[in-house]
PDB file of C-alpha atoms in Angstrom:
ATOM      1  CA  MET A   1     -13.555   0.140   7.480  1.00 39.00           C
ATOM      2  CA  GLY A   2     -17.112  -0.742   6.694  1.00 35.00           C
ATOM      3  CA  GLU A   3     -20.441   0.943   6.995  1.00 31.00           C
ATOM      4  CA  ILE A   4     -22.299  -2.159   7.944  1.00 28.00           C
ATOM      5  CA  SER A   5     -23.580  -4.271  10.816  1.00 32.00           C
ATOM      6  CA  ALA A   6     -23.158  -7.967  10.298  1.00 38.00           C
ATOM      7  CA  ALA A   7     -24.837 -11.284  10.980  1.00 43.00           C
ATOM      8  CA  LEU A   8     -23.199 -14.667  10.621  1.00 45.00           C
ATOM      9  CA  SER A   9     -25.806 -17.237   9.784  1.00 44.00           C
ATOM     10  CA  ASN A  10     -26.479 -20.469   7.964  1.00 40.00           C
ATOM     11  CA  VAL A  11     -29.183 -20.233   5.350  1.00 36.00           C
ATOM     12  CA  LEU A  12     -32.064 -22.379   6.568  1.00 32.00           C
ATOM     13  CA  ASN A  13     -33.227 -25.385   4.580  1.00 35.00           C
ATOM     14  CA  ASN A  14     -36.769 -26.694   4.489  1.00 36.00           C
ATOM     15  CA  GLU A  15     -37.649 -30.338   4.865  1.00 37.00           C
ATOM     16  CA  ASN A  16     -37.202 -30.969   1.139  1.00 41.00           C
ATOM     17  CA  GLY A  17     -33.641 -29.685   1.248  1.00 38.00           C
ATOM     18  CA  HIS A  18     -34.386 -26.428  -0.566  1.00 40.00           C
ATOM     19  CA  VAL A  19     -33.046 -23.138   0.730  1.00 40.00           C
ATOM     20  CA  VAL A  20     -35.737 -21.009   2.310  1.00 41.00           C
ATOM     21  CA  GLY A  21     -35.902 -17.721   0.405  1.00 48.00           C
ATOM     22  CA  GLY A  22     -33.533 -18.756  -2.386  1.00 50.00           C
ATOM     23  CA  PRO A  23     -32.516 -21.502  -4.797  1.00 53.00           C
ATOM     24  CA  ARG A  24     -29.053 -22.282  -3.400  1.00 55.00           C
ATOM     25  CA  LYS A  25     -27.915 -24.186  -0.360  1.00 61.00           C
ATOM     26  CA  SER A  26     -24.894 -22.590   1.303  1.00 70.00           C
ATOM     27  CA  CYS A  27     -23.514 -20.723   4.287  1.00 91.00           C
ATOM     28  CA  TRP A  28     -23.706 -16.963   3.927  1.00 91.00           C
ATOM     29  CA  TYR A  29     -22.284 -13.837   5.541  1.00 90.00           C
ATOM     30  CA  GLU A  30     -24.723 -10.941   5.704  1.00 90.00           C
ATOM     31  CA  GLU A  31     -24.058  -7.276   6.363  1.00 85.00           C
ATOM     32  CA  GLU A  32     -26.717  -4.689   6.947  1.00 82.00           C
ATOM     33  CA  ILE A  33     -25.583  -1.617   5.039  1.00 80.00           C
ATOM     34  CA  ASP A  34     -28.714   0.328   5.928  1.00 78.00           C
ATOM     35  CA  ASN A  35     -32.208  -0.373   7.227  1.00 81.00           C
ATOM     36  CA  ASP A  36     -33.394  -1.382   3.773  1.00 85.00           C
ATOM     37  CA  LEU A  37     -30.178  -2.667   2.209  1.00 85.00           C
ATOM     38  CA  ARG A  38     -28.154  -5.800   2.888  1.00 87.00           C
ATOM     39  CA  TRP A  39     -25.043  -7.247   1.296  1.00 87.00           C
ATOM     40  CA  CYS A  40     -24.211 -10.929   1.542  1.00 91.00           C
ATOM     41  CA  PHE A  41     -21.845 -13.462   0.069  1.00 88.00           C
ATOM     42  CA  ALA A  42     -21.213 -17.178   0.297  1.00 93.00           C
ATOM     43  CA  LEU A  43     -18.776 -18.736   2.750  1.00 94.00           C
ATOM     44  CA  ASN A  44     -16.590 -21.780   2.505  1.00 94.00           C
ATOM     45  CA  SER A  45     -16.231 -21.803   6.276  1.00 93.00           C
ATOM     46  CA  ILE A  46     -16.053 -19.763   9.482  1.00 92.00           C
ATOM     47  CA  LEU A  47     -12.421 -20.052  10.568  1.00 88.00           C
ATOM     48  CA  HIS A  48     -12.712 -18.251  13.887  1.00 87.00           C
ATOM     49  CA  THR A  49     -15.181 -16.272  15.943  1.00 89.00           C
ATOM     50  CA  GLY A  50     -14.648 -14.712  19.342  1.00 86.00           C
ATOM     51  CA  ALA A  51     -14.504 -11.547  21.419  1.00 89.00           C
ATOM     52  CA  THR A  52     -11.698  -9.492  22.921  1.00 86.00           C
ATOM     53  CA  GLN A  53     -11.889  -6.893  25.679  1.00 87.00           C
ATOM     54  CA  TYR A  54     -12.659  -4.251  23.066  1.00 84.00           C
ATOM     55  CA  GLN A  55     -14.175  -5.871  19.983  1.00 83.00           C
ATOM     56  CA  ASP A  56     -15.870  -8.869  18.431  1.00 86.00           C
ATOM     57  CA  ILE A  57     -13.738 -10.631  15.823  1.00 88.00           C
ATOM     58  CA  GLN A  58     -14.343 -13.181  13.090  1.00 90.00           C
ATOM     59  CA  LEU A  59     -12.203 -14.672  10.344  1.00 90.00           C
ATOM     60  CA  LEU A  60     -14.212 -15.994   7.428  1.00 93.00           C
ATOM     61  CA  ASP A  61     -13.193 -17.991   4.382  1.00 94.00           C
ATOM     62  CA  THR A  62     -15.407 -16.435   1.731  1.00 95.00           C
ATOM     63  CA  LYS A  63     -16.046 -17.707  -1.768  1.00 95.00           C
ATOM     64  CA  PRO A  64     -15.763 -14.386  -3.645  1.00 95.00           C
ATOM     65  CA  PHE A  65     -13.113 -12.579  -1.554  1.00 96.00           C
ATOM     66  CA  GLY A  66     -10.946 -15.216   0.144  1.00 94.00           C
ATOM     67  CA  LYS A  67     -10.162 -14.830   3.834  1.00 93.00           C
ATOM     68  CA  ALA A  68     -11.972 -11.856   5.355  1.00 93.00           C
ATOM     69  CA  LEU A  69     -11.402 -10.217   8.732  1.00 91.00           C
ATOM     70  CA  VAL A  70     -14.539  -8.898  10.449  1.00 90.00           C
ATOM     71  CA  ILE A  71     -14.358  -6.710  13.570  1.00 84.00           C
ATOM     72  CA  ASP A  72     -17.411  -5.426  15.434  1.00 79.00           C
ATOM     73  CA  GLY A  73     -19.598  -6.671  12.624  1.00 80.00           C
ATOM     74  CA  LYS A  74     -17.707  -4.763   9.945  1.00 82.00           C
ATOM     75  CA  LEU A  75     -15.643  -6.286   7.193  1.00 89.00           C
ATOM     76  CA  GLN A  76     -12.192  -4.825   7.759  1.00 90.00           C
ATOM     77  CA  SER A  77     -10.134  -6.530   5.119  1.00 93.00           C
ATOM     78  CA  ALA A  78     -10.552  -9.200   2.464  1.00 95.00           C
ATOM     79  CA  GLU A  79      -7.720 -11.226   0.988  1.00 94.00           C
ATOM     80  CA  ILE A  80      -8.617 -10.534  -2.648  1.00 96.00           C
ATOM     81  CA  ASP A  81      -8.817  -6.738  -2.578  1.00 97.00           C
ATOM     82  CA  GLU A  82      -7.202  -5.415   0.633  1.00 97.00           C
ATOM     83  CA  PHE A  83      -4.281  -4.182  -1.486  1.00 98.00           C
ATOM     84  CA  ILE A  84      -6.525  -1.411  -2.867  1.00 98.00           C
ATOM     85  CA  TYR A  85      -7.260  -0.013   0.587  1.00 98.00           C
ATOM     86  CA  HIS A  86      -3.736  -0.310   1.942  1.00 98.00           C
ATOM     87  CA  GLU A  87      -1.921   1.014  -1.123  1.00 98.00           C
ATOM     88  CA  CYS A  88      -4.260   4.033  -1.149  1.00 98.00           C
ATOM     89  CA  LEU A  89      -3.784   4.661   2.565  1.00 98.00           C
ATOM     90  CA  VAL A  90      -0.003   4.345   2.635  1.00 98.00           C
ATOM     91  CA  HIS A  91       1.659   5.298  -0.626  1.00 98.00           C
ATOM     92  CA  PRO A  92       0.265   8.787  -1.429  1.00 98.00           C
ATOM     93  CA  PRO A  93       1.577  10.450   1.769  1.00 98.00           C
ATOM     94  CA  LEU A  94       4.936   8.688   1.576  1.00 98.00           C
ATOM     95  CA  LEU A  95       5.355   9.575  -2.099  1.00 98.00           C
ATOM     96  CA  TYR A  96       4.441  13.229  -1.565  1.00 98.00           C
ATOM     97  CA  HIS A  97       6.914  13.493   1.317  1.00 98.00           C
ATOM     98  CA  SER A  98      10.459  14.320   0.230  1.00 97.00           C
ATOM     99  CA  ASN A  99      12.159  11.749   2.485  1.00 98.00           C
ATOM    100  CA  PRO A 100       9.853   9.781   4.816  1.00 98.00           C
ATOM    101  CA  ARG A 101      11.892   7.988   7.471  1.00 98.00           C
ATOM    102  CA  SER A 102       9.807   7.755  10.636  1.00 98.00           C
ATOM    103  CA  ILE A 103       6.167   6.648  10.685  1.00 98.00           C
ATOM    104  CA  PHE A 104       3.520   6.253  13.390  1.00 98.00           C
ATOM    105  CA  ILE A 105       0.476   4.041  12.714  1.00 98.00           C
ATOM    106  CA  MET A 106      -2.631   4.557  14.802  1.00 98.00           C
ATOM    107  CA  GLY A 107      -4.332   1.150  14.746  1.00 96.00           C
ATOM    108  CA  GLY A 108      -3.339  -1.106  11.876  1.00 95.00           C
ATOM    109  CA  GLY A 109      -3.624  -4.292  13.920  1.00 92.00           C
ATOM    110  CA  GLU A 110      -3.838  -6.663  10.971  1.00 93.00           C
ATOM    111  CA  GLY A 111      -0.352  -5.638   9.815  1.00 96.00           C
ATOM    112  CA  SER A 112      -1.142  -4.739   6.193  1.00 97.00           C
ATOM    113  CA  THR A 113      -0.462  -1.027   6.671  1.00 98.00           C
ATOM    114  CA  ALA A 114       2.922  -1.818   8.198  1.00 98.00           C
ATOM    115  CA  ARG A 115       3.607  -4.197   5.300  1.00 98.00           C
ATOM    116  CA  GLU A 116       3.075  -1.446   2.722  1.00 98.00           C
ATOM    117  CA  LEU A 117       5.045   1.128   4.718  1.00 98.00           C
ATOM    118  CA  LEU A 118       8.004  -1.208   5.063  1.00 98.00           C
ATOM    119  CA  ARG A 119       8.223  -1.583   1.282  1.00 98.00           C
ATOM    120  CA  HIS A 120       9.586   1.973   1.197  1.00 98.00           C
ATOM    121  CA  LYS A 121      13.381   2.035   1.131  1.00 98.00           C
ATOM    122  CA  THR A 122      13.623   5.376   2.943  1.00 98.00           C
ATOM    123  CA  VAL A 123      11.743   4.157   6.025  1.00 98.00           C
ATOM    124  CA  ASP A 124      13.927   3.577   9.087  1.00 98.00           C
ATOM    125  CA  LYS A 125      11.266   3.061  11.754  1.00 98.00           C
ATOM    126  CA  VAL A 126       7.551   2.270  11.924  1.00 98.00           C
ATOM    127  CA  VAL A 127       5.738   2.481  15.251  1.00 98.00           C
ATOM    128  CA  MET A 128       2.459   0.578  15.111  1.00 98.00           C
ATOM    129  CA  CYS A 129       0.168   1.313  18.052  1.00 97.00           C
ATOM    130  CA  ASP A 130      -2.995  -0.761  18.386  1.00 95.00           C
ATOM    131  CA  ILE A 131      -5.188  -0.940  21.472  1.00 92.00           C
ATOM    132  CA  ASP A 132      -6.207  -4.587  21.087  1.00 90.00           C
ATOM    133  CA  GLU A 133      -3.416  -7.105  21.676  1.00 93.00           C
ATOM    134  CA  GLU A 134      -5.696 -10.072  21.003  1.00 89.00           C
ATOM    135  CA  VAL A 135      -6.568  -8.793  17.538  1.00 88.00           C
ATOM    136  CA  VAL A 136      -2.891  -8.213  16.739  1.00 92.00           C
ATOM    137  CA  GLU A 137      -1.920 -11.696  17.910  1.00 91.00           C
ATOM    138  CA  PHE A 138      -4.849 -13.162  16.019  1.00 87.00           C
ATOM    139  CA  CYS A 139      -3.729 -11.470  12.795  1.00 89.00           C
ATOM    140  CA  LYS A 140      -0.125 -12.557  13.344  1.00 91.00           C
ATOM    141  CA  SER A 141      -1.331 -16.152  13.540  1.00 87.00           C
ATOM    142  CA  TYR A 142      -3.853 -16.201  10.702  1.00 84.00           C
ATOM    143  CA  LEU A 143      -2.765 -13.634   8.081  1.00 86.00           C
ATOM    144  CA  GLU A 144       0.229 -15.214   6.368  1.00 87.00           C
ATOM    145  CA  VAL A 145       0.688 -12.292   3.976  1.00 91.00           C
ATOM    146  CA  ASN A 146       1.840 -10.035   6.831  1.00 94.00           C
ATOM    147  CA  LYS A 147       4.214 -12.381   8.682  1.00 93.00           C
ATOM    148  CA  GLU A 148       7.281 -10.758   7.149  1.00 95.00           C
ATOM    149  CA  ALA A 149       6.118  -7.287   8.182  1.00 96.00           C
ATOM    150  CA  PHE A 150       5.537  -8.349  11.793  1.00 96.00           C
ATOM    151  CA  SER A 151       9.084  -9.746  11.960  1.00 96.00           C
ATOM    152  CA  ASP A 152      10.765  -6.735  10.303  1.00 97.00           C
ATOM    153  CA  PRO A 153      13.275  -5.152  12.761  1.00 98.00           C
ATOM    154  CA  ARG A 154      12.143  -1.653  11.712  1.00 98.00           C
ATOM    155  CA  LEU A 155       8.686  -2.313  13.190  1.00 98.00           C
ATOM    156  CA  ASP A 156       8.085  -1.291  16.802  1.00 98.00           C
ATOM    157  CA  LEU A 157       4.768  -2.818  17.893  1.00 98.00           C
ATOM    158  CA  ILE A 158       3.082  -1.077  20.837  1.00 97.00           C
ATOM    159  CA  ILE A 159      -0.135  -2.176  22.541  1.00 97.00           C
ATOM    160  CA  ASN A 160      -1.800   0.984  23.793  1.00 95.00           C
ATOM    161  CA  ASP A 161      -4.428   3.579  23.015  1.00 94.00           C
ATOM    162  CA  ALA A 162      -3.011   5.642  20.126  1.00 95.00           C
ATOM    163  CA  ARG A 163      -3.990   8.951  21.715  1.00 95.00           C
ATOM    164  CA  ALA A 164      -2.265   8.095  24.989  1.00 96.00           C
ATOM    165  CA  GLU A 165       0.806   6.809  23.164  1.00 97.00           C
ATOM    166  CA  LEU A 166       1.191   9.945  21.046  1.00 97.00           C
ATOM    167  CA  GLU A 167       0.733  12.119  24.147  1.00 95.00           C
ATOM    168  CA  ARG A 168       3.347  10.096  26.016  1.00 94.00           C
ATOM    169  CA  ARG A 169       6.022  10.123  23.325  1.00 94.00           C
ATOM    170  CA  GLU A 170       8.456  12.942  22.686  1.00 93.00           C
ATOM    171  CA  GLU A 171       9.416  11.740  19.202  1.00 96.00           C
ATOM    172  CA  HIS A 172       8.200  13.428  16.051  1.00 98.00           C
ATOM    173  CA  TYR A 173       7.297  11.656  12.827  1.00 98.00           C
ATOM    174  CA  ASP A 174       7.410  12.352   9.105  1.00 98.00           C
ATOM    175  CA  ILE A 175       4.114  10.538   8.558  1.00 98.00           C
ATOM    176  CA  ILE A 176       1.258   9.683  10.921  1.00 98.00           C
ATOM    177  CA  VAL A 177      -1.254   7.164   9.573  1.00 98.00           C
ATOM    178  CA  GLY A 178      -4.783   6.703  10.887  1.00 98.00           C
ATOM    179  CA  ASP A 179      -5.713   3.101  10.134  1.00 97.00           C
ATOM    180  CA  LEU A 180      -8.524   3.085  12.651  1.00 92.00           C
ATOM    181  CA  ALA A 181     -11.906   1.441  12.845  1.00 82.00           C
ATOM    182  CA  ASP A 182     -14.763   3.575  11.598  1.00 82.00           C
ATOM    183  CA  PRO A 183     -16.466   6.036  13.921  1.00 79.00           C
ATOM    184  CA  ILE A 184     -19.471   4.065  15.146  1.00 68.00           C
ATOM    185  CA  GLU A 185     -21.613   4.458  18.220  1.00 71.00           C
ATOM    186  CA  GLY A 186     -20.165   2.284  20.955  1.00 66.00           C
ATOM    187  CA  GLY A 187     -16.943   1.775  19.006  1.00 62.00           C
ATOM    188  CA  PRO A 188     -13.483   2.189  20.544  1.00 62.00           C
ATOM    189  CA  CYS A 189     -12.047   5.101  18.559  1.00 77.00           C
ATOM    190  CA  TYR A 190     -14.452   7.751  17.264  1.00 78.00           C
ATOM    191  CA  GLN A 191     -12.635  10.273  19.516  1.00 87.00           C
ATOM    192  CA  LEU A 192      -9.609   9.904  17.221  1.00 92.00           C
ATOM    193  CA  TYR A 193     -11.447  11.705  14.419  1.00 93.00           C
ATOM    194  CA  THR A 194     -12.021  14.943  16.328  1.00 95.00           C
ATOM    195  CA  LYS A 195     -10.634  18.427  15.692  1.00 97.00           C
ATOM    196  CA  SER A 196      -9.099  18.596  19.161  1.00 96.00           C
ATOM    197  CA  PHE A 197      -7.244  15.322  18.596  1.00 96.00           C
ATOM    198  CA  TYR A 198      -5.906  16.432  15.217  1.00 98.00           C
ATOM    199  CA  GLU A 199      -4.954  19.879  16.506  1.00 98.00           C
ATOM    200  CA  PHE A 200      -3.429  19.121  19.889  1.00 97.00           C
ATOM    201  CA  ILE A 201      -2.171  15.534  19.593  1.00 97.00           C
ATOM    202  CA  VAL A 202      -1.481  14.654  15.943  1.00 98.00           C
ATOM    203  CA  LYS A 203      -0.156  17.880  14.424  1.00 98.00           C
ATOM    204  CA  PRO A 204       2.368  18.622  17.208  1.00 98.00           C
ATOM    205  CA  ARG A 205       3.912  15.171  16.644  1.00 98.00           C
ATOM    206  CA  LEU A 206       4.663  15.798  12.970  1.00 98.00           C
ATOM    207  CA  ASN A 207       8.067  16.942  11.790  1.00 98.00           C
ATOM    208  CA  GLN A 208       8.249  20.007   9.559  1.00 97.00           C
ATOM    209  CA  GLY A 209       6.883  18.940   6.178  1.00 98.00           C
ATOM    210  CA  GLY A 210       5.111  16.029   7.839  1.00 98.00           C
ATOM    211  CA  ILE A 211       1.911  14.512   6.499  1.00 98.00           C
ATOM    212  CA  PHE A 212      -1.084  13.021   8.263  1.00 98.00           C
ATOM    213  CA  VAL A 213      -3.334  10.543   6.459  1.00 98.00           C
ATOM    214  CA  THR A 214      -6.446   8.768   7.658  1.00 98.00           C
ATOM    215  CA  GLN A 215      -9.003   6.373   6.331  1.00 97.00           C
ATOM    216  CA  ALA A 216     -12.222   8.349   6.252  1.00 97.00           C
ATOM    217  CA  GLY A 217     -15.070   5.910   5.790  1.00 94.00           C
ATOM    218  CA  PRO A 218     -17.515   5.392   2.931  1.00 94.00           C
ATOM    219  CA  ALA A 219     -17.152   7.902   0.099  1.00 97.00           C
ATOM    220  CA  GLY A 220     -19.812   6.762  -2.340  1.00 95.00           C
ATOM    221  CA  ILE A 221     -22.277   9.012  -4.090  1.00 95.00           C
ATOM    222  CA  PHE A 222     -24.854   8.410  -1.348  1.00 92.00           C
ATOM    223  CA  SER A 223     -22.676   7.405   1.619  1.00 93.00           C
ATOM    224  CA  HIS A 224     -20.018  10.137   1.653  1.00 95.00           C
ATOM    225  CA  THR A 225     -22.076  12.457   3.871  1.00 93.00           C
ATOM    226  CA  GLU A 226     -21.969   9.975   6.772  1.00 92.00           C
ATOM    227  CA  VAL A 227     -18.426  10.819   7.906  1.00 94.00           C
ATOM    228  CA  PHE A 228     -16.151  11.381   4.867  1.00 97.00           C
ATOM    229  CA  SER A 229     -17.211  14.986   4.260  1.00 97.00           C
ATOM    230  CA  CYS A 230     -16.975  16.035   7.907  1.00 96.00           C
ATOM    231  CA  ILE A 231     -13.586  14.340   8.440  1.00 97.00           C
ATOM    232  CA  PHE A 232     -12.355  16.337   5.441  1.00 98.00           C
ATOM    233  CA  ASN A 233     -13.838  19.559   6.803  1.00 98.00           C
ATOM    234  CA  THR A 234     -12.449  18.904  10.284  1.00 98.00           C
ATOM    235  CA  LEU A 235      -8.925  18.461   8.943  1.00 98.00           C
ATOM    236  CA  LYS A 236      -9.324  21.705   6.961  1.00 98.00           C
ATOM    237  CA  GLN A 237      -9.664  23.518  10.288  1.00 98.00           C
ATOM    238  CA  VAL A 238      -6.254  22.217  11.400  1.00 98.00           C
ATOM    239  CA  PHE A 239      -4.025  21.914   8.305  1.00 98.00           C
ATOM    240  CA  LYS A 240      -3.367  24.315   5.413  1.00 98.00           C
ATOM    241  CA  TYR A 241      -3.501  21.689   2.669  1.00 98.00           C
ATOM    242  CA  VAL A 242      -6.024  18.831   2.672  1.00 98.00           C
ATOM    243  CA  VAL A 243      -6.550  16.294  -0.119  1.00 98.00           C
ATOM    244  CA  PRO A 244      -9.528  13.906  -0.133  1.00 98.00           C
ATOM    245  CA  TYR A 245      -9.461  10.873  -2.424  1.00 98.00           C
ATOM    246  CA  SER A 246     -11.388   7.652  -2.950  1.00 98.00           C
ATOM    247  CA  ALA A 247     -11.461   4.256  -4.647  1.00 98.00           C
ATOM    248  CA  HIS A 248     -13.971   1.481  -5.143  1.00 98.00           C
ATOM    249  CA  ILE A 249     -13.331  -1.602  -2.993  1.00 97.00           C
ATOM    250  CA  PRO A 250     -15.458  -4.566  -4.106  1.00 95.00           C
ATOM    251  CA  SER A 251     -15.645  -6.354  -0.745  1.00 95.00           C
ATOM    252  CA  TYR A 252     -16.872  -3.166   0.950  1.00 92.00           C
ATOM    253  CA  ALA A 253     -19.710  -2.835  -1.584  1.00 90.00           C
ATOM    254  CA  ASP A 254     -18.887   0.863  -1.841  1.00 93.00           C
ATOM    255  CA  THR A 255     -16.357   3.514  -2.722  1.00 97.00           C
ATOM    256  CA  TRP A 256     -13.976   4.218   0.158  1.00 97.00           C
ATOM    257  CA  GLY A 257     -12.363   7.478   1.233  1.00 98.00           C
ATOM    258  CA  TRP A 258      -9.058   8.725   2.611  1.00 98.00           C
ATOM    259  CA  VAL A 259      -7.856  12.213   3.496  1.00 98.00           C
ATOM    260  CA  MET A 260      -4.266  13.407   3.739  1.00 98.00           C
ATOM    261  CA  ALA A 261      -3.273  16.715   5.273  1.00 98.00           C
ATOM    262  CA  SER A 262      -0.168  18.841   5.760  1.00 98.00           C
ATOM    263  CA  ASP A 263       1.049  22.403   6.181  1.00 98.00           C
ATOM    264  CA  THR A 264       3.292  21.803   3.161  1.00 98.00           C
ATOM    265  CA  PRO A 265       1.612  21.880  -0.281  1.00 98.00           C
ATOM    266  CA  PHE A 266       1.173  18.695  -2.319  1.00 98.00           C
ATOM    267  CA  VAL A 267       2.944  19.657  -5.557  1.00 95.00           C
ATOM    268  CA  VAL A 268       4.455  16.428  -6.965  1.00 96.00           C
ATOM    269  CA  SER A 269       3.555  15.766 -10.612  1.00 97.00           C
ATOM    270  CA  VAL A 270       2.193  12.492 -11.999  1.00 97.00           C
ATOM    271  CA  ASP A 271       5.515  11.689 -13.664  1.00 98.00           C
ATOM    272  CA  GLU A 272       7.425  12.436 -10.473  1.00 98.00           C
ATOM    273  CA  LEU A 273       5.070  10.208  -8.472  1.00 98.00           C
ATOM    274  CA  ASP A 274       5.788   7.359 -10.889  1.00 98.00           C
ATOM    275  CA  GLN A 275       9.515   8.023 -10.672  1.00 98.00           C
ATOM    276  CA  ARG A 276       9.404   7.945  -6.869  1.00 98.00           C
ATOM    277  CA  ILE A 277       7.463   4.675  -6.971  1.00 98.00           C
ATOM    278  CA  LYS A 278      10.240   3.106  -9.063  1.00 98.00           C
ATOM    279  CA  GLN A 279      13.040   4.516  -6.937  1.00 98.00           C
ATOM    280  CA  ARG A 280      11.620   4.141  -3.443  1.00 98.00           C
ATOM    281  CA  ILE A 281       9.313   1.117  -3.291  1.00 98.00           C
ATOM    282  CA  ASN A 282      10.391  -2.508  -3.258  1.00 98.00           C
ATOM    283  CA  GLY A 283       8.213  -4.632  -5.531  1.00 97.00           C
ATOM    284  CA  GLU A 284       5.336  -3.630  -7.786  1.00 97.00           C
ATOM    285  CA  ASN A 285       2.189  -1.857  -6.702  1.00 98.00           C
ATOM    286  CA  ARG A 286      -0.901  -3.700  -7.849  1.00 98.00           C
ATOM    287  CA  TYR A 287      -3.221  -0.698  -7.789  1.00 98.00           C
ATOM    288  CA  LEU A 288      -1.629   2.701  -7.290  1.00 98.00           C
ATOM    289  CA  ASP A 289       0.492   4.761  -9.669  1.00 98.00           C
ATOM    290  CA  GLY A 290       0.595   8.461 -10.521  1.00 98.00           C
ATOM    291  CA  LYS A 291      -2.373   8.425 -12.893  1.00 98.00           C
ATOM    292  CA  THR A 292      -4.423   6.296 -10.509  1.00 98.00           C
ATOM    293  CA  PHE A 293      -3.895   8.769  -7.687  1.00 98.00           C
ATOM    294  CA  THR A 294      -4.830  11.669  -9.975  1.00 97.00           C
ATOM    295  CA  SER A 295      -8.049   9.818 -10.754  1.00 97.00           C
ATOM    296  CA  ALA A 296      -8.656   8.929  -7.084  1.00 98.00           C
ATOM    297  CA  SER A 297      -8.298  12.554  -6.005  1.00 98.00           C
ATOM    298  CA  THR A 298     -10.644  13.787  -8.744  1.00 97.00           C
ATOM    299  CA  LEU A 299     -13.964  13.358  -6.985  1.00 98.00           C
ATOM    300  CA  SER A 300     -17.363  13.445  -8.655  1.00 97.00           C
ATOM    301  CA  LYS A 301     -19.296  16.697  -8.941  1.00 97.00           C
ATOM    302  CA  ALA A 302     -21.807  15.652  -6.279  1.00 96.00           C
ATOM    303  CA  VAL A 303     -19.131  14.655  -3.756  1.00 97.00           C
ATOM    304  CA  ARG A 304     -17.044  17.778  -4.448  1.00 97.00           C
ATOM    305  CA  ASN A 305     -20.079  19.961  -3.865  1.00 97.00           C
ATOM    306  CA  SER A 306     -20.826  18.209  -0.580  1.00 96.00           C
ATOM    307  CA  LEU A 307     -17.259  18.596   0.638  1.00 98.00           C
ATOM    308  CA  ASN A 308     -17.145  22.249  -0.372  1.00 97.00           C
ATOM    309  CA  ASN A 309     -20.410  22.952   1.466  1.00 97.00           C
ATOM    310  CA  GLU A 310     -19.717  20.852   4.567  1.00 97.00           C
ATOM    311  CA  THR A 311     -19.795  22.856   7.799  1.00 97.00           C
ATOM    312  CA  HIS A 312     -19.762  20.097  10.420  1.00 94.00           C
ATOM    313  CA  VAL A 313     -16.617  19.921  12.549  1.00 96.00           C
ATOM    314  CA  TYR A 314     -16.122  16.581  14.273  1.00 93.00           C
ATOM    315  CA  SER A 315     -15.944  16.731  18.066  1.00 90.00           C
ATOM    316  CA  GLU A 316     -16.618  14.321  20.894  1.00 86.00           C
ATOM    317  CA  GLY A 317     -19.791  16.177  21.795  1.00 86.00           C
ATOM    318  CA  ASN A 318     -20.913  16.566  18.175  1.00 81.00           C
ATOM    319  CA  ALA A 319     -19.845  13.329  16.529  1.00 78.00           C
ATOM    320  CA  ARG A 320     -21.140  11.694  13.394  1.00 81.00           C
ATOM    321  CA  PHE A 321     -21.262   7.934  13.014  1.00 80.00           C
ATOM    322  CA  ILE A 322     -21.621   5.491  10.175  1.00 70.00           C
ATOM    323  CA  TYR A 323     -24.526   3.061  10.198  1.00 64.00           C
ATOM    324  CA  GLY A 324     -24.190   0.304  12.806  1.00 59.00           C
ATOM    325  CA  HIS A 325     -23.115  -0.114  16.410  1.00 58.00           C
ATOM    326  CA  GLY A 326     -19.986  -1.077  18.264  1.00 55.00           C
ATOM    327  CA  ARG A 327     -20.031  -3.871  20.771  1.00 50.00           C
ATOM    328  CA  HIS A 328     -20.100  -1.552  23.760  1.00 51.00           C
ATOM    329  CA  ASN A 329     -23.284   0.107  22.546  1.00 42.00           C
ATOM    330  CA  GLN A 330     -25.255  -3.105  22.197  1.00 37.00           C
ATOM    331  CA  ALA A 331     -27.538  -4.687  24.764  1.00 29.00           C
TER     332      ALA A 331
END
């Protein structure tokens, strides 16, 4: 969920105690958004750093954004604003569905997607399938906000590759959620953004009227052509109705994108969305309501034009990647 490669470093001080290259003395987190663009912010501390079989992982205590989870050098989630990402990912498909009861999450290891899903009163079962057990256990231990979700009896936590798990299962689902890491070279899951995966694995596991939703990478005025536009176009080849939408997330330093898709049209009005929020969801949303979703799904002229003119279809042999590299593609 980030378009960046990261470096954890202490700002160097010269012999007079002044920060080299700047006036302040601190510990900083730096992300390389592009060759000529970097984004950094001050840290209180580095709470954890390590590596699993699949990914590098860090937990940072940042000054502007609170605790922040970083995987493979990409900021996945920050305490202050993760609610924007997770409310946008989860609530639109569940609110557009007439009666969502069974959900399958691809990824979602930190638990925030499950947390938002389990706020819905109609939901009977959530299967969360993440490939990296160490990341899941790490998030269980460190992310207090999701402890209740991890202990909810409706949650079935599976450690496996999401593709293999969906192929193995005979169950069908009302909603399938793609809360996966971004498609990056050397990353663990770019194959889960392909047309063949959507067509032959995801769609057959949806109930009639079912909805698929996925995070779709950066969707800013300059960054949306990396993967957002081709994920949208790829889903158009598989589903009859496809809705792209976006929102600005401060800790990502960009606008972020999601795409939901179904063979059933999305016809719920703004007022009905708000009514369903009141009736179906426990607690108050902090970000999303009917008007907010209408705004989120009204993309700028430039982005709309790009999406309308996109011809690239995502496949394993013809993949697009965001800027950066996964651990398994590094020396």
